[in-house]
Each structure stands twice: as C-alpha cells, then as structure tokens.
CSV table of C-alpha atoms in Angstrom, one decimal:
chain,number,residue,atom,x,y,z
A,1,MET,CA,77.6,109.9,102.6
A,2,ARG,CA,79.1,108.7,99.3
A,3,ARG,CA,79.2,105.4,97.6
A,4,ALA,CA,82.4,103.8,96.4
A,5,VAL,CA,83.7,100.9,94.4
A,6,PHE,CA,86.9,99.5,96.0
A,7,LEU,CA,89.0,97.7,93.4
A,8,ASP,CA,91.8,95.3,93.8
A,9,ARG,CA,94.5,96.2,91.2
A,10,ASP,CA,96.2,93.1,89.8
A,11,GLY,CA,93.7,90.9,88.0
A,12,VAL,CA,90.9,93.4,88.2
A,13,ILE,CA,92.3,96.6,86.6
A,14,ASN,CA,95.4,95.2,85.0
A,15,ARG,CA,96.5,91.8,83.8
A,16,ALA,CA,98.1,89.8,86.5
A,17,LEU,CA,101.1,87.6,85.5
A,18,GLU,CA,100.2,84.0,86.2
A,19,ARG,CA,102.7,81.4,87.2
A,20,GLY,CA,101.7,78.0,88.5
A,21,GLY,CA,98.1,78.9,88.7
A,22,LYS,CA,98.7,81.9,90.9
A,23,PRO,CA,98.6,85.6,90.0
A,24,TYR,CA,101.6,87.9,90.4
A,25,PRO,CA,101.9,91.7,90.0
A,26,PRO,CA,103.7,93.3,87.1
A,27,THR,CA,107.2,94.5,87.9
A,28,SER,CA,107.6,97.1,85.2
A,29,LEU,CA,105.5,99.6,83.2
A,30,ALA,CA,106.1,97.3,80.2
A,31,GLU,CA,104.2,94.5,82.0
A,32,PHE,CA,101.4,96.8,83.2
A,33,GLU,CA,98.5,96.2,80.9
A,34,ILE,CA,95.0,97.6,81.6
A,35,LEU,CA,92.4,94.9,81.0
A,36,PRO,CA,89.9,95.3,78.1
A,37,GLY,CA,86.7,97.1,79.2
A,38,VAL,CA,88.2,98.6,82.4
A,39,PRO,CA,88.4,102.2,81.2
A,40,GLU,CA,84.8,102.2,80.0
A,41,ALA,CA,83.5,100.4,83.1
A,42,CYS,CA,85.3,102.9,85.4
A,43,ALA,CA,83.8,105.9,83.4
A,44,GLU,CA,80.3,104.4,83.8
A,45,LEU,CA,80.7,104.0,87.5
A,46,LYS,CA,82.1,107.5,87.9
A,47,GLN,CA,79.2,108.9,85.9
A,48,ALA,CA,76.8,107.1,88.3
A,49,GLY,CA,78.4,108.9,91.2
A,50,PHE,CA,80.7,106.2,92.6
A,51,LEU,CA,84.1,107.0,94.0
A,52,LEU,CA,86.7,104.6,92.6
A,53,ILE,CA,89.2,103.5,95.2
A,54,VAL,CA,92.0,101.1,94.5
A,55,ALA,CA,93.0,98.9,97.4
A,56,THR,CA,96.1,96.8,96.7
A,57,ASN,CA,98.5,94.6,98.6
A,58,GLN,CA,102.1,95.1,97.2
A,59,PRO,CA,104.1,92.9,99.6
A,60,ASP,CA,107.1,92.5,97.2
A,61,VAL,CA,108.1,96.0,98.3
A,62,GLY,CA,108.2,95.0,101.9
A,63,ARG,CA,110.1,91.8,101.0
A,64,GLY,CA,112.7,93.9,99.1
A,65,THR,CA,112.0,92.2,95.7
A,66,LEU,CA,110.4,95.3,94.1
A,67,LYS,CA,111.2,98.9,94.5
A,68,GLN,CA,108.5,101.3,95.8
A,69,GLU,CA,109.4,103.7,93.0
A,70,VAL,CA,108.2,101.0,90.5
A,71,VAL,CA,104.8,100.7,92.2
A,72,GLU,CA,104.5,104.5,92.3
A,73,ALA,CA,105.3,104.7,88.6
A,74,LEU,CA,102.6,102.1,87.9
A,75,HIS,CA,100.1,104.0,89.9
A,76,ALA,CA,101.0,107.3,88.2
A,77,HIS,CA,100.3,105.6,84.9
A,78,LEU,CA,97.0,104.1,86.3
A,79,ARG,CA,95.9,107.6,87.4
A,80,SER,CA,96.7,109.0,83.9
A,81,VAL,CA,94.4,106.5,82.2
A,82,LEU,CA,91.6,105.8,84.7
A,83,PRO,CA,89.4,108.1,86.8
A,84,VAL,CA,90.4,106.7,90.2
A,85,ASP,CA,89.8,108.9,93.2
A,86,ARG,CA,92.4,107.3,95.5
A,87,ILE,CA,94.9,104.4,95.6
A,88,GLU,CA,95.5,102.7,99.0
A,89,VAL,CA,98.6,100.5,99.1
A,90,CYS,CA,99.8,98.1,101.8
A,91,TYR,CA,103.5,97.4,101.4
A,92,HIS,CA,103.7,95.0,104.4
A,93,PRO,CA,105.1,91.6,103.4
A,94,GLY,CA,102.4,89.5,105.1
A,95,ARG,CA,104.1,87.0,107.4
A,96,GLY,CA,105.2,88.8,110.6
A,97,ALA,CA,103.0,91.8,109.9
A,98,SER,CA,100.6,90.9,112.7
A,99,ASP,CA,100.4,94.6,113.8
A,100,CYS,CA,99.3,95.7,110.3
A,101,ASP,CA,95.6,96.5,109.9
A,102,CYS,CA,95.9,97.4,106.2
A,103,ARG,CA,97.0,94.2,104.5
A,104,LYS,CA,94.0,92.5,103.0
A,105,PRO,CA,92.1,90.5,104.2
A,106,ARG,CA,92.1,93.0,107.0
A,107,PRO,CA,89.9,96.0,106.1
A,108,GLY,CA,92.2,98.8,107.2
A,109,MET,CA,92.7,100.3,103.7
A,110,LEU,CA,88.9,100.4,103.1
A,111,LEU,CA,88.1,101.8,106.5
A,112,ARG,CA,90.7,104.5,106.3
A,113,ALA,CA,89.5,105.6,102.8
A,114,ALA,CA,85.9,105.5,103.9
A,115,ARG,CA,86.6,107.6,107.0
A,116,GLU,CA,88.6,110.2,105.1
A,117,LEU,CA,86.3,110.4,102.0
A,118,GLY,CA,82.9,110.1,103.8
A,119,VAL,CA,82.0,106.7,102.2
A,120,ASP,CA,79.0,104.7,103.3
A,121,LEU,CA,80.5,101.1,103.3
A,122,ALA,CA,77.0,99.5,103.4
A,123,GLN,CA,76.3,101.2,100.1
A,124,SER,CA,79.7,100.3,98.6
A,125,TRP,CA,81.3,97.4,96.8
A,126,MET,CA,84.6,95.5,96.9
A,127,VAL,CA,85.7,94.0,93.6
A,128,GLY,CA,88.5,91.5,93.6
A,129,ASP,CA,89.9,88.3,92.1
A,130,ARG,CA,91.3,86.6,95.3
A,131,TRP,CA,90.0,85.4,98.6
A,132,ARG,CA,91.7,88.2,100.5
A,133,ASP,CA,89.7,90.8,98.5
A,134,ILE,CA,86.4,89.1,99.3
A,135,ASP,CA,87.2,88.6,103.0
A,136,CYS,CA,88.3,92.3,103.2
A,137,GLY,CA,85.1,93.5,101.6
A,138,HIS,CA,83.0,91.5,104.0
A,139,ALA,CA,85.0,92.7,107.0
A,140,ALA,CA,84.5,96.3,106.0
A,141,GLY,CA,80.7,95.8,105.5
A,142,CYS,CA,80.7,96.1,101.7
A,143,ARG,CA,79.0,94.0,99.1
A,144,THR,CA,81.5,91.8,97.2
A,145,VAL,CA,82.0,90.9,93.6
A,146,PHE,CA,84.5,88.1,92.8
A,147,ILE,CA,86.1,88.1,89.3
A,148,ASP,CA,86.8,84.4,88.7
A,149,HIS,CA,90.0,83.8,86.7
A,150,GLY,CA,90.2,80.2,87.8
A,151,TYR,CA,93.3,80.6,89.9
A,152,ALA,CA,94.5,77.6,91.9
A,153,GLU,CA,93.2,78.8,95.2
A,154,ALA,CA,89.9,78.6,97.0
A,155,LEU,CA,87.7,81.3,98.5
A,156,ARG,CA,87.3,81.3,102.3
A,157,GLN,CA,83.8,82.7,102.2
A,158,PRO,CA,81.4,83.1,99.4
A,159,PRO,CA,81.2,86.5,97.5
A,160,ASP,CA,77.9,88.2,97.1
A,161,HIS,CA,78.4,87.9,93.3
A,162,ARG,CA,80.7,86.1,90.9
A,163,VAL,CA,81.5,87.4,87.4
A,164,GLU,CA,84.1,86.9,84.6
A,165,ASN,CA,85.6,90.4,84.3
A,166,PHE,CA,85.4,94.0,85.6
A,167,ALA,CA,83.0,95.1,82.9
A,168,ALA,CA,80.5,92.5,84.1
A,169,ALA,CA,81.1,93.6,87.7
A,170,ALA,CA,80.4,97.3,86.8
A,171,LYS,CA,77.2,96.3,85.0
A,172,LEU,CA,76.1,94.3,88.0
A,173,ILE,CA,76.9,97.2,90.4
A,174,LEU,CA,75.1,99.7,88.2
A,175,ASP,CA,72.0,97.5,87.8
A,176,ALA,CA,71.9,97.0,91.5
A,177,SER,CA,72.2,100.7,92.2
A,178,ARG,CA,69.4,101.5,89.8
A,179,THR,CA,67.2,98.9,91.4
A,180,SER,CA,67.8,100.2,94.9
A,181,ALA,CA,67.2,103.8,93.8
A,182,VAL,CA,63.7,103.1,92.7
C-alpha cells in the first residue's frame, strides 16, 4: 500500500481570492497563482515517496457560474508546474446534491483515489484550509493538517495539526514520516 498527501486546491496550492473573509476560487489562469514554497514542498513529499492527490470542490461549475473548461485549463497548468499524481474534482453545487458522495466534507474523492491507486488512508494525510477539508480527511481515516488563513468560519472538528502554509505542512508530514519509520 502507498502513502498519499491529499491536498485541497484553493488556499493550499494556489492563492484563494478572499472576499468578506471567505475564500473563493480563481476564475481564470491570470488569477491562478501558485503559493510560495508549494513547488518545493511538493517535490520533497514526492521524493519521500508520497503520492500527491488534489481533492477539490468546484461547485461554481455545477451552479453554472464557471465553465468546466476553465477549471480543466487551471488543472492542466497545475499539472505542468507541480508533480501531482491525480486531481479529483467534485463539480456538484452543494445544496440539493444529497446523493453526491464526492463533495467534501464527504470522503468520496479520497476513497475513490485510494481504492484506484492502492493508498493506505491510515498512513496518509489531508491538507486543507477549510472545515470541509478537515472533516473529509477525518471521515476517510487520514491524519489532517489545517492551514490557518484566518477565514471568517469555524472548524467543526479539530485538525490533528495546524500550520501557517503548505511548506510547514510538508515539513510536519515529512518529520512525522521519518519518526514513524524509525
């Protein structure tokens, strides 16, 4: 079985656009800015043997306010600059999607990727910047790391760890994996 780091996209990998204390996804390639330290942190995690799997809710597509082609273009760019192994996307809009198992906080995206890639969820991590990410990671059986940007929303359950950015999350994960390998 393999180990993975599941990453939320907006606010973890790329800068989220903030309005009224809440994060929003970029709507064009011009707005899609990889955060400082992310490429290096991803390279270190890959070198340590982790799969990197992006798990992102993109409900604006389901709501009709963003074209799926834009999201796919952003992901093509992301793949060209970061060593991600897979990108899981939920396009469901949220409300009224009660039959959807993939929209975080539900763990469907993580469970599907784990099943198809042979991932041991108990040896894996979910890194996110919102309560949905942390709840999703817990529901899947992963350890969780919360990147605290000070958004105007509360967590529903505590993360295993809290850090300021993805570089710090990667260091924490790498340190923990070295400790458990001894």
